[in-house]
Amino acid sequence: MASLQSLSFSSPVSHYHKQQPRTHSGFISSPLHRSASSAFHGQTLHLPHTQQASLKANVKTSRPVIMMVKPTIQFIQGTDEQTIPDVRLTKSRDGTNGVAIFRFEQPSVFDASGDVGEITGFYMIDDEGVLQSVDVSAKFVNGKPAGIEAKYIMRSPREWDRFMRFMERYSNENGLQFIKK
């Protein structure tokens, strides 16, 4: 019996700010942070002296800014796909690899592709980063585009876990649910 389990996610960025020393301007003084649980690599922000001086005056009133990215799918970078896909998952018995197949019926990218550019791939974007694939096929009926099928292949348990974190966020945002067949 399969069920969609909640995956606990702890941002390495939130722990990073608690542990690192701060300068008097409030900026982190460490040069680079890498986390084994995330593909994100943060770097120190260096501002010109004139801008830094104006920020020092507002240190008492400023608060840390946490940017959350709405989980989204794109076929053209910068243009969110509005159609919610049908997603089919398969996973090997030993758990080392898996495939996700996304089927979009009448995707909105067909409406926008003439205006903003060509389909360049399949991009799944969330606050951890971007998962991408170039395995994208269009379905045509009577010479007109009718659907898109995109395939995302996961070749390791780490890639599977990362994909499942994206899907949990995406499904929560778009009202999807898991059904075992």
PDB file of C-alpha atoms in Angstrom, residues 2-69:
ATOM      1  CA  ALA A   2       1.413   3.362  -0.995  1.00  0.00           C
ATOM      2  CA  SER A   3       0.722   6.712   0.518  1.00  0.00           C
ATOM      3  CA  LEU A   4       2.074  10.194   0.062  1.00  0.00           C
ATOM      4  CA  GLN A   5       4.043  10.949   3.182  1.00  0.00           C
ATOM      5  CA  SER A   6       4.880  14.399   4.398  1.00  0.00           C
ATOM      6  CA  LEU A   7       8.545  15.119   3.912  1.00  0.00           C
ATOM      7  CA  SER A   8      10.148  17.252   6.556  1.00  0.00           C
ATOM      8  CA  PHE A   9      12.279  19.990   5.013  1.00  0.00           C
ATOM      9  CA  SER A  10      14.635  22.105   6.978  1.00  0.00           C
ATOM     10  CA  SER A  11      16.196  24.962   5.075  1.00  0.00           C
ATOM     11  CA  PRO A  12      19.984  25.068   5.397  1.00  0.00           C
ATOM     12  CA  VAL A  13      19.738  28.826   4.985  1.00  0.00           C
ATOM     13  CA  SER A  14      17.656  29.281   8.155  1.00  0.00           C
ATOM     14  CA  HIS A  15      20.159  27.274  10.242  1.00  0.00           C
ATOM     15  CA  TYR A  16      23.063  29.034   8.601  1.00  0.00           C
ATOM     16  CA  HIS A  17      22.032  32.494   9.819  1.00  0.00           C
ATOM     17  CA  LYS A  18      21.762  31.301  13.424  1.00  0.00           C
ATOM     18  CA  GLN A  19      25.257  29.815  13.506  1.00  0.00           C
ATOM     19  CA  GLN A  20      27.378  32.378  11.681  1.00  0.00           C
ATOM     20  CA  PRO A  21      28.900  35.539  13.163  1.00  0.00           C
ATOM     21  CA  ARG A  22      27.536  38.852  11.901  1.00  0.00           C
ATOM     22  CA  THR A  23      29.305  42.065  11.171  1.00  0.00           C
ATOM     23  CA  HIS A  24      28.109  45.359  12.642  1.00  0.00           C
ATOM     24  CA  SER A  25      26.127  46.021   9.435  1.00  0.00           C
ATOM     25  CA  GLY A  26      24.083  42.845   9.887  1.00  0.00           C
ATOM     26  CA  PHE A  27      25.541  41.019   6.871  1.00  0.00           C
ATOM     27  CA  ILE A  28      26.990  37.546   7.168  1.00  0.00           C
ATOM     28  CA  SER A  29      30.758  37.584   7.082  1.00  0.00           C
ATOM     29  CA  SER A  30      31.330  33.979   5.951  1.00  0.00           C
ATOM     30  CA  PRO A  31      32.415  33.578   2.309  1.00  0.00           C
ATOM     31  CA  LEU A  32      30.457  30.482   1.207  1.00  0.00           C
ATOM     32  CA  HIS A  33      27.965  27.948   2.546  1.00  0.00           C
ATOM     33  CA  ARG A  34      27.316  24.543   1.044  1.00  0.00           C
ATOM     34  CA  SER A  35      24.813  21.988   2.260  1.00  0.00           C
ATOM     35  CA  ALA A  36      24.723  18.279   1.511  1.00  0.00           C
ATOM     36  CA  SER A  37      20.911  18.354   1.535  1.00  0.00           C
ATOM     37  CA  SER A  38      20.491  21.149  -1.005  1.00  0.00           C
ATOM     38  CA  ALA A  39      21.775  22.070  -4.442  1.00  0.00           C
ATOM     39  CA  PHE A  40      21.744  25.743  -3.394  1.00  0.00           C
ATOM     40  CA  HIS A  41      25.100  27.404  -2.764  1.00  0.00           C
ATOM     41  CA  GLY A  42      24.838  30.803  -1.098  1.00  0.00           C
ATOM     42  CA  GLN A  43      27.461  33.517  -1.347  1.00  0.00           C
ATOM     43  CA  THR A  44      28.241  36.633   0.658  1.00  0.00           C
ATOM     44  CA  LEU A  45      26.760  39.864  -0.610  1.00  0.00           C
ATOM     45  CA  HIS A  46      29.266  42.705  -0.962  1.00  0.00           C
ATOM     46  CA  LEU A  47      27.779  46.190  -1.425  1.00  0.00           C
ATOM     47  CA  PRO A  48      29.611  49.369  -2.429  1.00  0.00           C
ATOM     48  CA  HIS A  49      30.512  51.579   0.539  1.00  0.00           C
ATOM     49  CA  THR A  50      27.876  54.243  -0.201  1.00  0.00           C
ATOM     50  CA  GLN A  51      25.009  51.742  -0.193  1.00  0.00           C
ATOM     51  CA  GLN A  52      26.315  49.941   2.877  1.00  0.00           C
ATOM     52  CA  ALA A  53      26.391  53.191   4.844  1.00  0.00           C
ATOM     53  CA  SER A  54      22.725  53.874   4.102  1.00  0.00           C
ATOM     54  CA  LEU A  55      21.816  50.353   5.219  1.00  0.00           C
ATOM     55  CA  LYS A  56      23.659  50.748   8.532  1.00  0.00           C
ATOM     56  CA  ALA A  57      21.282  53.498   9.586  1.00  0.00           C
ATOM     57  CA  ASN A  58      18.295  51.144   9.230  1.00  0.00           C
ATOM     58  CA  VAL A  59      19.759  48.093  10.971  1.00  0.00           C
ATOM     59  CA  LYS A  60      17.470  48.401  14.003  1.00  0.00           C
ATOM     60  CA  THR A  61      14.289  48.460  11.902  1.00  0.00           C
ATOM     61  CA  SER A  62      15.274  45.885   9.293  1.00  0.00           C
ATOM     62  CA  ARG A  63      14.239  42.248   9.477  1.00  0.00           C
ATOM     63  CA  PRO A  64      15.547  39.251   7.573  1.00  0.00           C
ATOM     64  CA  VAL A  65      13.765  38.812   4.271  1.00  0.00           C
ATOM     65  CA  ILE A  66      12.715  35.267   3.456  1.00  0.00           C
ATOM     66  CA  MET A  67      11.782  34.820  -0.158  1.00  0.00           C
ATOM     67  CA  MET A  68       9.460  31.924  -0.942  1.00  0.00           C
ATOM     68  CA  VAL A  69       9.062  30.838  -4.535  1.00  0.00           C
TER      69      VAL A  69
END
